[in-house]
Coordinates of C-alpha atoms and ligand atoms in Angstrom, one line a residue:
Chain A
M1 CA 233.7 -61.7 0.7
F2 CA 233.5 -59.2 -2.1
R3 CA 235.1 -55.8 -2.6
R4 CA 234.0 -52.9 -4.9
I5 CA 236.1 -52.1 -7.9
D6 CA 234.8 -48.5 -8.3
K7 CA 233.8 -45.6 -6.2
A8 CA 230.3 -45.2 -5.0
T9 CA 228.3 -42.3 -6.4
D10 CA 225.5 -42.2 -3.8
T11 CA 224.9 -44.0 -0.6
V12 CA 222.0 -44.9 1.7
A13 CA 221.9 -45.9 5.4
I14 CA 220.7 -49.4 6.3
T15 CA 221.0 -51.7 9.3
F16 CA 221.8 -55.5 9.4
D17 CA 220.9 -57.2 12.7
G18 CA 221.0 -53.7 14.2
I19 CA 224.4 -52.8 12.9
P20 CA 224.3 -49.5 11.0
M21 CA 226.1 -49.2 7.6
R22 CA 226.3 -47.0 4.6
V23 CA 226.0 -48.7 1.2
D24 CA 225.7 -47.7 -2.4
T25 CA 222.3 -47.0 -3.8
E26 CA 220.8 -48.9 -6.8
Q27 CA 221.9 -52.3 -5.7
T28 CA 220.3 -55.3 -4.1
V29 CA 220.3 -56.0 -0.4
S30 CA 222.4 -59.2 -1.1
A31 CA 225.0 -57.2 -3.1
A32 CA 225.1 -54.5 -0.4
L33 CA 225.8 -57.0 2.4
L34 CA 228.3 -59.0 0.4
G35 CA 230.1 -55.8 -0.3
Q36 CA 230.3 -55.2 3.5
G37 CA 231.8 -58.7 4.0
I38 CA 228.6 -60.2 5.2
S39 CA 227.6 -63.4 3.5
T40 CA 225.8 -65.6 6.0
L41 CA 222.2 -64.3 6.0
R42 CA 220.4 -67.1 7.7
K43 CA 220.5 -70.6 9.2
S44 CA 219.1 -73.5 7.3
V45 CA 215.6 -74.7 8.3
V46 CA 216.4 -78.3 9.0
G47 CA 220.0 -78.6 10.1
D48 CA 220.4 -75.0 11.4
R49 CA 223.6 -74.5 9.3
P50 CA 224.8 -71.1 8.1
R51 CA 223.7 -70.3 4.6
A52 CA 224.6 -67.5 2.1
P53 CA 223.1 -66.2 -1.1
Y54 CA 223.9 -68.7 -3.8
C55 CA 222.4 -67.7 -7.2
L56 CA 221.8 -63.9 -6.9
M57 CA 219.0 -64.2 -9.4
G58 CA 216.0 -65.2 -7.5
V59 CA 216.1 -68.9 -8.0
C60 CA 217.6 -70.6 -4.9
F61 CA 215.9 -68.7 -2.0
E62 CA 219.1 -69.0 0.1
C63 CA 219.0 -65.2 0.6
L64 CA 215.8 -65.0 2.6
V65 CA 215.9 -62.2 5.2
T66 CA 213.4 -60.1 7.2
I67 CA 213.2 -56.6 5.8
D68 CA 211.4 -53.9 7.7
G69 CA 209.5 -56.6 9.7
I70 CA 208.4 -58.6 6.7
Q71 CA 209.9 -62.2 6.7
N72 CA 211.2 -64.2 3.8
R73 CA 212.1 -61.5 1.4
Q74 CA 214.6 -62.4 -1.3
A75 CA 217.6 -60.2 -0.6
C76 CA 218.9 -60.6 -4.1
M77 CA 215.7 -59.3 -5.7
T78 CA 215.2 -56.3 -3.3
I79 CA 216.8 -53.0 -3.9
V80 CA 218.2 -51.1 -0.8
R81 CA 216.3 -48.1 0.4
D82 CA 217.4 -45.4 2.9
G83 CA 216.5 -46.5 6.5
M84 CA 215.9 -50.2 5.6
A85 CA 216.2 -52.5 8.5
I86 CA 217.4 -56.0 7.6
S87 CA 217.7 -59.0 9.9
S88 CA 218.9 -62.5 9.4
Q89 CA 216.5 -65.4 9.8
S90 CA 217.4 -68.5 11.7
G91 CA 216.5 -72.1 12.1
A92 CA 213.1 -73.7 11.8
R93 CA 210.5 -72.5 9.5
A94 CA 208.7 -69.5 11.0
L95 CA 204.9 -69.1 10.4
D96 CA 205.2 -66.5 7.8
E97 CA 203.0 -64.0 6.2
G98 CA 203.7 -65.4 2.7
C99 CA 202.5 -68.8 1.6
Chain B
M1 CA 208.2 -42.9 -30.1
T2 CA 209.4 -43.8 -26.6
L3 CA 208.8 -46.6 -24.2
R4 CA 206.2 -45.9 -21.6
K5 CA 207.7 -46.8 -18.2
I6 CA 205.0 -47.6 -15.7
D7 CA 205.7 -47.4 -12.0
D8 CA 202.5 -48.7 -10.4
V9 CA 200.9 -52.1 -11.0
H10 CA 197.5 -50.4 -10.7
R11 CA 198.3 -48.1 -13.7
L12 CA 198.4 -51.0 -16.1
D13 CA 195.7 -51.1 -18.8
R14 CA 193.1 -53.8 -18.3
E15 CA 193.9 -55.4 -21.6
Y16 CA 196.8 -55.7 -24.0
D17 CA 197.2 -57.4 -27.3
L18 CA 200.5 -58.9 -26.2
A19 CA 202.2 -59.3 -22.8
I20 CA 205.9 -60.2 -22.8
I21 CA 207.5 -61.6 -19.6
G22 CA 211.2 -61.0 -19.3
A23 CA 213.4 -58.1 -20.4
G24 CA 216.5 -60.0 -21.7
P25 CA 217.5 -60.0 -25.3
A26 CA 214.4 -62.1 -26.3
G27 CA 211.9 -60.0 -24.4
M28 CA 213.3 -56.6 -25.4
A29 CA 213.5 -57.6 -29.1
A30 CA 210.0 -59.1 -28.9
A31 CA 208.6 -55.9 -27.5
A32 CA 210.2 -53.8 -30.2
E33 CA 209.0 -56.1 -33.0
A34 CA 205.4 -56.4 -31.6
A35 CA 205.0 -52.6 -31.0
A36 CA 206.3 -51.9 -34.6
A37 CA 203.7 -54.4 -35.9
G38 CA 201.0 -52.3 -34.2
A39 CA 200.2 -54.5 -31.2
R40 CA 199.4 -52.9 -27.8
T41 CA 202.3 -54.4 -25.9
I42 CA 203.3 -54.6 -22.3
L43 CA 206.6 -56.0 -21.0
L44 CA 206.9 -57.2 -17.4
D45 CA 210.2 -58.0 -15.8
E46 CA 211.2 -59.0 -12.3
N47 CA 214.5 -57.1 -12.4
P48 CA 214.8 -53.4 -11.7
A49 CA 216.4 -52.6 -15.1
P50 CA 216.2 -54.1 -18.6
G51 CA 219.0 -56.5 -19.9
G52 CA 218.2 -60.0 -18.5
Q53 CA 221.2 -62.1 -17.7
I54 CA 223.7 -61.4 -20.4
Y55 CA 223.0 -57.7 -20.6
R56 CA 222.3 -57.2 -16.9
S57 CA 222.7 -53.5 -15.9
I58 CA 223.5 -52.5 -19.5
E59 CA 221.7 -49.2 -19.1
R60 CA 224.1 -48.1 -16.3
N61 CA 227.4 -49.7 -17.3
S62 CA 229.7 -48.1 -19.8
P63 CA 232.8 -49.4 -21.7
A64 CA 234.8 -46.6 -20.1
R65 CA 234.2 -47.9 -16.6
R66 CA 233.8 -51.6 -17.1
A67 CA 235.6 -52.5 -20.4
F68 CA 236.3 -56.0 -19.0
L69 CA 232.6 -57.1 -19.6
G70 CA 233.6 -57.6 -23.3
K71 CA 232.4 -56.9 -26.8
D72 CA 229.5 -59.3 -26.6
Y73 CA 228.1 -57.5 -23.6
W74 CA 228.2 -54.1 -25.2
K75 CA 226.1 -55.4 -28.1
G76 CA 223.2 -55.1 -25.7
K77 CA 223.3 -51.3 -26.0
D78 CA 221.7 -51.6 -29.5
I79 CA 219.0 -53.9 -28.4
L80 CA 218.4 -51.7 -25.4
K81 CA 218.2 -48.5 -27.6
A82 CA 215.6 -50.0 -29.9
F83 CA 213.6 -51.2 -26.8
L84 CA 213.7 -47.7 -25.2
Q85 CA 212.4 -46.2 -28.4
C86 CA 209.6 -48.6 -29.1
D87 CA 205.9 -47.9 -28.6
A88 CA 205.3 -50.4 -25.8
A89 CA 204.7 -50.2 -22.0
Y90 CA 207.2 -51.5 -19.5
L91 CA 206.8 -52.4 -15.8
P92 CA 210.1 -53.3 -14.1
Q93 CA 210.4 -55.1 -10.7
A94 CA 207.2 -56.9 -11.6
L95 CA 206.9 -60.6 -10.8
V96 CA 204.4 -62.5 -12.9
W97 CA 203.3 -65.2 -10.5
S98 CA 200.5 -66.8 -12.3
V99 CA 199.3 -67.1 -15.9
E100 CA 196.1 -68.7 -16.9
Q101 CA 194.9 -69.5 -20.3
G102 CA 191.2 -68.7 -20.8
E103 CA 188.8 -67.3 -23.3
T104 CA 187.4 -63.9 -24.2
D105 CA 184.5 -63.8 -26.6
G106 CA 185.2 -67.4 -27.7
K107 CA 188.9 -66.6 -28.4
A108 CA 191.9 -67.8 -26.4
S109 CA 193.3 -65.1 -24.1
V110 CA 195.4 -65.1 -20.9
E111 CA 195.1 -63.6 -17.5
L112 CA 198.3 -62.7 -15.7
R113 CA 198.8 -62.0 -12.0
V114 CA 201.5 -59.6 -11.4
S115 CA 203.2 -58.4 -8.2
A116 CA 205.1 -55.1 -8.0
G117 CA 205.9 -52.7 -5.2
G118 CA 204.0 -54.8 -2.7
K119 CA 200.7 -54.8 -4.7
S120 CA 199.2 -57.4 -7.0
S121 CA 197.0 -56.8 -10.0
I122 CA 195.4 -58.8 -12.9
V123 CA 196.4 -58.1 -16.5
H124 CA 194.5 -59.5 -19.5
A125 CA 196.3 -60.1 -22.8
R126 CA 195.2 -61.8 -26.0
R127 CA 198.6 -63.5 -26.3
V128 CA 201.7 -63.8 -24.1
V129 CA 205.3 -64.5 -24.8
F130 CA 207.3 -66.1 -22.0
A131 CA 210.9 -64.7 -22.4
T132 CA 212.0 -65.9 -19.0
G133 CA 215.5 -66.9 -19.8
A134 CA 217.7 -69.5 -18.3
M135 CA 219.0 -70.5 -14.9
E136 CA 222.2 -72.3 -13.9
R137 CA 222.0 -76.1 -13.7
P138 CA 222.6 -77.2 -10.1
M139 CA 226.1 -78.6 -9.3
P140 CA 225.6 -80.7 -6.2
V141 CA 228.9 -81.5 -4.5
R142 CA 229.9 -82.0 -0.9
G143 CA 230.0 -78.6 0.8
W144 CA 228.2 -76.6 -1.9
T145 CA 225.8 -75.2 0.8
L146 CA 228.7 -73.5 2.7
P147 CA 228.9 -69.7 2.7
G148 CA 231.7 -68.8 0.3
V149 CA 230.3 -71.1 -2.4
M150 CA 228.1 -69.5 -5.1
T151 CA 227.4 -70.1 -8.7
I152 CA 229.6 -68.5 -11.4
G153 CA 226.5 -66.7 -12.7
A154 CA 226.0 -65.2 -9.2
A155 CA 229.6 -63.9 -9.2
Q156 CA 229.1 -62.5 -12.7
I157 CA 225.8 -60.8 -11.6
A158 CA 227.7 -59.2 -8.6
L159 CA 230.3 -57.9 -11.0
K160 CA 227.9 -56.6 -13.7
S161 CA 225.4 -55.0 -11.5
S162 CA 227.4 -53.8 -8.5
G163 CA 231.1 -53.8 -9.6
L164 CA 231.8 -56.4 -6.9
V165 CA 234.9 -58.7 -7.1
P166 CA 235.3 -61.7 -4.8
D167 CA 238.0 -61.0 -2.2
G168 CA 240.9 -63.3 -1.6
R169 CA 241.6 -66.7 -3.2
V170 CA 239.1 -67.7 -5.8
V171 CA 238.5 -71.0 -7.6
L172 CA 236.1 -71.5 -10.5
A173 CA 234.9 -75.0 -11.1
G174 CA 232.6 -76.7 -13.7
S175 CA 232.0 -76.7 -17.4
G176 CA 230.4 -74.7 -20.1
P177 CA 231.2 -71.5 -22.1
L178 CA 230.5 -69.3 -19.0
L179 CA 233.5 -70.9 -17.1
Y180 CA 236.2 -69.3 -19.3
L181 CA 234.2 -66.2 -20.1
F182 CA 233.9 -65.3 -16.5
A183 CA 237.4 -66.4 -15.7
D184 CA 238.6 -63.8 -18.2
Q185 CA 236.2 -61.1 -16.9
L186 CA 237.3 -61.8 -13.3
L187 CA 241.0 -61.6 -14.1
Q188 CA 240.5 -58.3 -16.0
A189 CA 238.6 -56.9 -13.1
G190 CA 241.5 -57.7 -10.8
G191 CA 240.2 -60.9 -9.1
N192 CA 242.7 -63.2 -7.5
L193 CA 241.8 -66.4 -9.4
V194 CA 244.1 -69.2 -8.2
A195 CA 242.8 -72.1 -10.3
V196 CA 240.1 -73.2 -12.8
L197 CA 238.8 -76.7 -12.4
D198 CA 237.4 -77.8 -15.7
T199 CA 235.0 -80.8 -15.3
T200 CA 234.3 -81.3 -19.0
P201 CA 234.6 -85.0 -19.6
R202 CA 237.5 -85.8 -21.9
S203 CA 235.3 -88.2 -23.8
N204 CA 233.1 -85.3 -24.9
W205 CA 235.7 -84.2 -27.3
A206 CA 235.5 -87.4 -29.4
K207 CA 231.6 -87.2 -29.2
A208 CA 231.6 -83.6 -30.4
L209 CA 234.1 -84.0 -33.2
P210 CA 231.6 -85.1 -35.9
F211 CA 229.8 -81.8 -35.3
L212 CA 232.9 -79.7 -35.7
P213 CA 232.5 -78.6 -39.3
P214 CA 229.5 -76.3 -38.9
F215 CA 231.1 -74.9 -35.8
L216 CA 234.1 -73.9 -37.8
V217 CA 232.1 -71.1 -39.4
S218 CA 230.5 -70.1 -36.1
P219 CA 231.4 -66.7 -34.6
Y220 CA 231.9 -68.5 -31.3
L221 CA 234.9 -70.5 -32.5
L222 CA 237.6 -67.9 -32.5
K223 CA 236.2 -66.2 -29.4
G224 CA 236.1 -69.4 -27.5
L225 CA 239.6 -70.4 -28.5
A226 CA 241.0 -67.0 -27.7
L227 CA 239.4 -67.1 -24.2
L228 CA 240.8 -70.5 -23.5
V229 CA 244.4 -69.5 -24.4
K230 CA 244.1 -66.3 -22.5
V231 CA 242.9 -67.9 -19.3
R232 CA 245.4 -70.7 -19.5
R233 CA 248.3 -68.2 -19.8
S234 CA 247.3 -66.5 -16.5
V235 CA 246.0 -69.3 -14.2
P236 CA 246.6 -73.0 -13.6
V237 CA 243.8 -74.9 -15.3
F238 CA 243.0 -78.5 -14.3
T239 CA 241.2 -80.4 -16.9
G240 CA 239.2 -83.7 -16.7
V241 CA 238.4 -82.9 -13.0
G242 CA 236.3 -85.7 -11.6
T243 CA 235.1 -85.3 -8.0
I244 CA 234.9 -82.1 -6.1
E245 CA 234.5 -81.4 -2.4
V246 CA 234.4 -78.1 -0.6
F247 CA 235.5 -77.9 3.1
G248 CA 235.1 -75.5 5.9
Q249 CA 233.5 -75.0 9.3
D250 CA 231.1 -72.2 8.9
R251 CA 232.4 -71.1 5.5
A252 CA 234.4 -72.6 2.7
S253 CA 238.2 -72.7 3.3
A254 CA 239.5 -75.4 0.9
I255 CA 238.5 -77.3 -2.2
R256 CA 239.6 -80.9 -2.9
F257 CA 239.4 -82.5 -6.3
Q258 CA 240.7 -85.3 -8.5
A259 CA 242.4 -84.6 -11.8
K260 CA 244.6 -87.0 -13.8
G261 CA 244.2 -89.7 -11.1
R262 CA 245.6 -87.4 -8.4
T263 CA 243.9 -85.8 -5.5
E264 CA 244.7 -82.1 -5.1
E265 CA 243.7 -79.6 -2.4
I266 CA 243.7 -75.8 -2.6
D267 CA 243.0 -73.2 0.1
I268 CA 240.3 -70.8 -0.9
D269 CA 238.2 -67.9 0.3
S270 CA 235.5 -68.6 -2.2
A271 CA 234.5 -71.1 -4.9
F272 CA 232.1 -70.5 -7.8
L273 CA 230.4 -73.5 -9.5
H274 CA 228.8 -73.8 -12.9
Q275 CA 227.4 -76.7 -15.1
G276 CA 225.9 -74.7 -17.9
V277 CA 222.4 -73.3 -18.0
V278 CA 218.9 -74.8 -18.4
P279 CA 215.6 -73.2 -19.4
N280 CA 213.8 -71.4 -16.6
N281 CA 210.5 -73.0 -17.4
S282 CA 208.7 -72.2 -14.1
L283 CA 205.9 -70.3 -15.7
A284 CA 205.5 -72.7 -18.6
N285 CA 205.4 -75.6 -16.2
A286 CA 202.9 -74.0 -13.8
T287 CA 200.7 -72.8 -16.6
G288 CA 200.4 -76.3 -18.0
C289 CA 202.4 -76.0 -21.2
L290 CA 203.7 -79.4 -22.3
L291 CA 207.4 -79.9 -21.5
G292 CA 209.7 -82.4 -23.2
W293 CA 213.2 -83.7 -22.4
N294 CA 216.1 -82.4 -24.5
D295 CA 218.6 -85.3 -24.3
R296 CA 221.5 -83.4 -25.8
Q297 CA 221.2 -80.5 -23.4
K298 CA 219.9 -82.7 -20.6
C299 CA 217.0 -80.5 -19.5
F300 CA 213.3 -80.1 -19.8
Q301 CA 212.0 -77.5 -22.1
P302 CA 208.5 -76.4 -23.4
E303 CA 207.4 -78.2 -26.5
L304 CA 207.3 -75.5 -29.2
D305 CA 206.8 -75.2 -32.9
T306 CA 209.4 -73.3 -35.0
R307 CA 207.7 -70.0 -34.2
G308 CA 207.6 -70.4 -30.4
R309 CA 204.0 -71.6 -30.1
S310 CA 203.5 -73.7 -27.0
S311 CA 201.0 -76.5 -26.5
L312 CA 198.5 -73.8 -25.2
P313 CA 197.0 -71.6 -28.0
A314 CA 197.7 -68.1 -26.4
I315 CA 201.1 -68.9 -25.1
Y316 CA 204.5 -68.5 -26.9
V317 CA 207.9 -69.0 -25.5
A318 CA 211.1 -67.3 -26.8
G319 CA 214.8 -67.2 -25.9
D320 CA 216.7 -69.5 -23.5
G321 CA 213.4 -70.2 -21.6
G322 CA 212.3 -72.2 -24.6
G323 CA 215.6 -74.0 -25.2
I324 CA 219.2 -72.9 -24.7
G325 CA 220.6 -71.2 -27.8
G326 CA 222.5 -68.2 -26.4
A327 CA 221.9 -64.5 -26.5
L328 CA 221.9 -63.9 -30.3
V329 CA 219.5 -66.7 -30.9
A330 CA 217.4 -65.5 -28.0
E331 CA 217.1 -62.1 -29.6
V332 CA 216.0 -63.3 -33.0
G333 CA 213.8 -65.9 -31.3
G334 CA 212.0 -63.0 -29.5
R335 CA 211.4 -61.3 -32.8
I336 CA 210.0 -64.5 -34.3
A337 CA 207.6 -65.3 -31.5
A338 CA 206.4 -61.7 -31.3
L339 CA 205.7 -61.6 -35.1
A340 CA 204.1 -65.1 -35.0
A341 CA 201.7 -63.8 -32.2
C342 CA 201.0 -60.7 -34.3
L343 CA 200.3 -62.8 -37.3
D344 CA 197.8 -64.8 -35.3
L345 CA 196.2 -61.7 -33.9
F346 CA 196.1 -59.7 -37.1
P347 CA 195.7 -62.1 -40.1
E348 CA 195.1 -59.0 -42.3
K349 CA 198.7 -58.0 -41.8
T350 CA 200.1 -61.2 -43.4
R351 CA 201.8 -59.3 -46.2
Q352 CA 203.6 -57.0 -43.8
I353 CA 204.6 -59.7 -41.2
G354 CA 205.3 -62.7 -43.5
P355 CA 208.5 -61.4 -45.1
L356 CA 209.8 -60.2 -41.7
L357 CA 209.3 -63.6 -40.2
A358 CA 211.1 -65.2 -43.1
K359 CA 214.1 -62.9 -42.7
H360 CA 214.5 -63.6 -39.0
E361 CA 214.0 -67.3 -39.4
K362 CA 216.9 -67.3 -42.0
R363 CA 219.1 -65.4 -39.6
R364 CA 218.3 -67.9 -36.8
R365 CA 219.4 -70.7 -39.0
V366 CA 222.8 -68.9 -39.5
L367 CA 223.2 -68.1 -35.8
S368 CA 222.4 -71.7 -34.7
R369 CA 225.2 -73.2 -36.7
G370 CA 227.7 -75.0 -34.5
R371 CA 225.3 -75.3 -31.5
T372 CA 225.3 -79.1 -31.7
F373 CA 229.1 -79.0 -31.2
I374 CA 228.9 -76.7 -28.2
D375 CA 226.1 -78.8 -26.6
T376 CA 227.9 -82.1 -27.1
L377 CA 231.2 -80.8 -25.9
Y378 CA 229.8 -79.1 -22.8
Q379 CA 227.3 -81.8 -21.9
P380 CA 227.9 -82.0 -18.1
A381 CA 229.5 -85.1 -16.7
V382 CA 227.0 -87.6 -15.2
A383 CA 228.8 -87.4 -11.9
F384 CA 227.4 -83.8 -11.4
R385 CA 224.0 -84.5 -13.0
A386 CA 223.2 -87.7 -11.1
P387 CA 225.7 -87.7 -8.2
T388 CA 226.6 -90.9 -6.4
D389 CA 228.2 -89.5 -3.2
L390 CA 225.5 -90.4 -0.7
E391 CA 226.3 -87.5 1.8
T392 CA 226.0 -84.8 -0.8
I393 CA 222.9 -82.6 -0.3
A394 CA 220.7 -82.6 -3.4
C395 CA 217.7 -80.5 -2.1
R396 CA 219.3 -77.5 -0.4
C397 CA 216.1 -76.2 1.2
E398 CA 215.0 -79.3 3.0
E399 CA 218.5 -80.8 3.2
V400 CA 217.7 -84.1 1.5
T401 CA 220.8 -86.1 0.6
V402 CA 221.6 -88.0 -2.6
G403 CA 221.6 -91.1 -0.4
A404 CA 218.0 -90.6 0.7
I405 CA 216.9 -90.0 -2.9
R406 CA 218.8 -93.0 -4.2
D407 CA 217.3 -95.1 -1.5
A408 CA 213.7 -94.1 -2.2
A409 CA 214.4 -94.5 -6.0
A410 CA 215.5 -98.1 -5.4
R411 CA 212.1 -98.7 -3.7
N412 CA 210.3 -97.9 -6.9
V413 CA 209.0 -94.4 -6.3
V414 CA 207.0 -93.5 -9.4
G415 CA 208.3 -90.0 -10.0
P416 CA 209.4 -86.7 -8.6
N417 CA 206.0 -85.7 -7.3
Q418 CA 205.7 -88.8 -5.2
L419 CA 209.3 -88.4 -4.0
K420 CA 208.4 -84.9 -2.8
T421 CA 205.6 -86.2 -0.5
M422 CA 207.9 -88.9 0.8
L423 CA 211.1 -86.9 1.5
R424 CA 210.0 -83.3 1.3
C425 CA 212.6 -82.6 -1.4
G426 CA 211.3 -79.8 -3.6
M427 CA 208.9 -78.7 -0.9
G428 CA 211.1 -75.8 0.4
S429 CA 211.1 -72.2 -0.5
C430 CA 212.6 -72.6 -3.9
Q431 CA 209.7 -75.0 -4.8
G432 CA 212.2 -77.5 -6.3
R433 CA 213.9 -75.2 -8.8
M434 CA 217.3 -76.1 -7.3
C435 CA 216.9 -79.9 -7.2
T436 CA 214.5 -80.8 -9.9
A437 CA 217.2 -81.6 -12.5
T438 CA 219.1 -83.7 -10.0
I439 CA 216.0 -85.6 -8.8
T440 CA 215.0 -86.5 -12.4
E441 CA 218.5 -87.7 -13.3
I442 CA 219.0 -89.8 -10.1
L443 CA 215.6 -91.5 -10.5
A444 CA 216.4 -92.2 -14.2
D445 CA 219.8 -93.5 -13.2
V446 CA 218.6 -95.8 -10.4
Q447 CA 215.5 -97.1 -12.2
Q448 CA 217.1 -97.2 -15.7
R449 CA 214.2 -95.2 -17.2
S450 CA 214.4 -92.2 -19.5
P451 CA 214.3 -88.8 -17.9
D452 CA 211.3 -88.0 -20.2
D453 CA 209.5 -90.9 -18.7
I454 CA 210.4 -89.8 -15.1
G455 CA 209.3 -86.2 -15.6
T456 CA 209.8 -83.2 -13.4
Y457 CA 208.0 -81.6 -10.4
R458 CA 204.7 -80.1 -11.3
L459 CA 205.0 -76.4 -10.3
R460 CA 202.1 -74.5 -8.8
T461 CA 201.0 -70.9 -8.8
P462 CA 202.0 -68.6 -7.3
I463 CA 205.4 -69.6 -8.8
K464 CA 207.0 -67.6 -6.0
P465 CA 205.6 -66.7 -2.6
V466 CA 203.3 -63.7 -2.7
P467 CA 202.2 -62.1 0.7
L468 CA 198.8 -63.2 1.7
R469 CA 197.3 -59.7 1.7
E470 CA 198.3 -59.2 -1.9
F471 CA 196.9 -62.6 -2.8
A472 CA 193.6 -61.9 -1.0
S473 CA 193.1 -58.6 -2.9
L474 CA 192.5 -60.6 -6.1
P475 CA 189.6 -62.8 -7.1
L476 CA 190.5 -66.4 -6.3
T477 CA 191.2 -69.2 -8.9
P478 CA 191.2 -72.9 -8.1
D479 CA 195.0 -72.9 -8.2
A480 CA 195.1 -69.9 -5.8
V481 CA 192.7 -71.6 -3.4
Q482 CA 195.0 -74.7 -3.5
A483 CA 198.0 -72.6 -2.8
V484 CA 196.5 -70.9 0.2
T485 CA 194.9 -74.0 1.7
G486 CA 198.3 -75.8 1.1
D487 CA 196.7 -78.7 -0.7
H488 CA 199.7 -80.4 -2.3
S489 CA 198.0 -83.5 -3.5
D490 CA 200.0 -85.3 -6.2
R491 CA 198.9 -84.3 -9.7
S492 CA 201.4 -86.4 -11.7
Ligands
LIG501 C1 223.4 -66.3 -14.4 C2 223.6 -66.3 -15.9 C3 224.6 -65.6 -16.5 C4 224.7 -65.6 -17.9 N1 225.7 -64.9 -18.5 C5 225.9 -64.9 -19.8 C6 226.9 -64.2 -20.5 O1 227.7 -63.5 -19.8 N2 227.1 -64.2 -21.8 C7 226.2 -65.0 -22.6 O2 226.4 -65.1 -23.8 N3 225.2 -65.7 -22.0 C8 225.0 -65.7 -20.6 N4 224.0 -66.4 -20.1 C9 223.2 -67.2 -20.9 C10 221.9 -66.4 -21.1 O3 220.8 -67.3 -20.8 C11 221.7 -65.9 -22.5 O4 222.8 -65.4 -23.1 C12 220.6 -64.7 -22.6 O5 220.7 -63.9 -21.5 C13 219.2 -65.3 -22.8 O6 218.4 -64.3 -23.1 P1 216.8 -64.4 -22.7 O7 216.2 -63.1 -23.2 O8 216.3 -65.7 -23.2 O9 216.7 -64.4 -21.1 P2 217.3 -63.6 -20.0 O10 218.4 -62.7 -20.5 O11 217.7 -64.6 -18.9 O12 216.1 -62.7 -19.4 C14 215.0 -63.3 -18.8 C15 214.3 -62.2 -17.9 O13 213.1 -62.7 -17.5 C16 212.8 -62.3 -16.2 N5 211.8 -63.2 -15.6 C17 211.8 -64.6 -15.5 N6 210.7 -65.1 -15.0 C18 209.9 -64.0 -14.7 C19 208.6 -63.8 -14.1 N7 207.9 -64.9 -13.7 N8 208.1 -62.6 -13.9 C20 208.9 -61.5 -14.4 N9 210.1 -61.6 -14.9 C21 210.6 -62.8 -15.1 C22 214.1 -62.4 -15.5 O14 214.2 -61.6 -14.4 C23 215.1 -61.9 -16.7 O15 215.2 -60.5 -16.6 C24 223.9 -66.4 -18.7 C25 222.9 -67.1 -18.1 C26 222.7 -67.1 -16.7 C27 221.6 -67.9 -16.1
LIG502 S1 220.5 -65.7 -3.8 FE1 219.3 -67.2 -4.8 S2 217.3 -66.4 -4.6 FE2 218.6 -64.9 -3.8

């Protein structure tokens, strides 16, 4: 749903739900995925409806994803790293490691 | 002198004179001022780079590459430069998730719990300045949870920090200075803006008029007018927009709205919403600082004296987190709060600090001229603050509708905290940040009480989820025990 207006300087390799992609460094996971045309990162916990990042500043928690096996990470507050494995979360509240 | 950037939470000193939370204009200016006054200063910020909201990514951006960000944005370079040259310590990507006021040797002090790089640590400080900035007020409309709908602030963050422009047909909807500022930035960056839906109530103009004279000398007047004219020349602008609804199956595909008594519909690929900003008072709330209702700006803010002192002796609040005043007022407010803290810490420096404080207070008076006009003009329509469409989702996390809240309100729920246990609104991941304003205003509307009387959710620490293993690595406090055991008994 977004496109970049300038050329990337450096890229890293990440995966989203197993799909490999190269994205610019020094940006958040949300921005990287939005730049790849991916906006729906999870399903809502009650109605199981698609949800996308909403505030991009750490307030709304709509961007929760699993990163390298750790659930409920805020994609908009996490910077991409080479080799990062990101997956979408769906449906009912999972028993998470956070609190 | 240069800033000492720290990259590990375990490398922080055990104690500082002053801790500052937030690296926006208020926090950066506060750090520079405190360090110059001789305080051992640490600045902690959740973002990876300094700048806060307005000056986001200011270190990496340049006018040559992204001129469209505008003159006001580039002013951040000077504040940044002074910050980078000051004798303070700085830990980026650090979330302060709990602050407790306590005592050291009979004197007030604070204990901060900080998470960075997957580790948590405790930092002690004799004083703390919360420079935590603002967040956007929620704009609950039908369909606002669909992918393809975001806030205008979010679109601006994507543009500033990653050079991302929304693809396809874009509509901006809402009210407030950021609406036209971003419309202009987006157009210059090559976005396909197809319409601006301005929801500012027409009646606000008459209410704001008596406050016009001081605004006439405000630096914002010409800039604001120029932006309006510029945007209107390039894009259809609908004013006095009443109701808004976004449609789509699995993502937004159209927006329907009422303007001048007619219903219009526009095909879209994305819509960005905005109803002004409100203080991000999560930390102040969770720490137990007294909050009060600002009826002109329609939000809760910490109760502060003119120098940023909160109701708790070691805690100061500066910038938009203490009350919305904009970037320039935030910067000078940061200086004032830092100097006030230094004055309390080092009474022997009164002769050095006193005149500085007087200078900045004078400057703040000048910069604040015209604020009443802006606040009154951009006071959001009640339709978006206390929505009446029963199907609209108010609490996005737990999917609680306006209808359910109005229903419970009519059955005499005492306040937001009780509503939370009844309906689960505010119990989701965001801990109520996204619905608290809506809940307060709906309760006030239904029960015909003042929002001040209704109150707001009481937040708990950790103010954001912290992994259990990080949590467990620190000594427990009563609040921490409560958070882990999940005891959510009502404290209101
Ligand atoms: C999304 C958005 C976009 C905006 N864009 C503009 C604009 O383009 N022009 C304009 O004039 N005004 C803009 N504003 C208004 C803005 O609030 C002020 O102009 C200005 O940024 C306020 O400065 P500040 O220093 O008070 O806070 P901010 O600049 O908001 O900085 C606050 C900082 O505190 C950090 N923080 C908050 N809580 C914690 C915590 N618990 N732990 C660690 N760090 C924390 C945040 O990450 C942030 O970096 C915007 C506001 C928002 C919300
Ligand atoms: S998008 Fe709102 S918290 Fe990440």
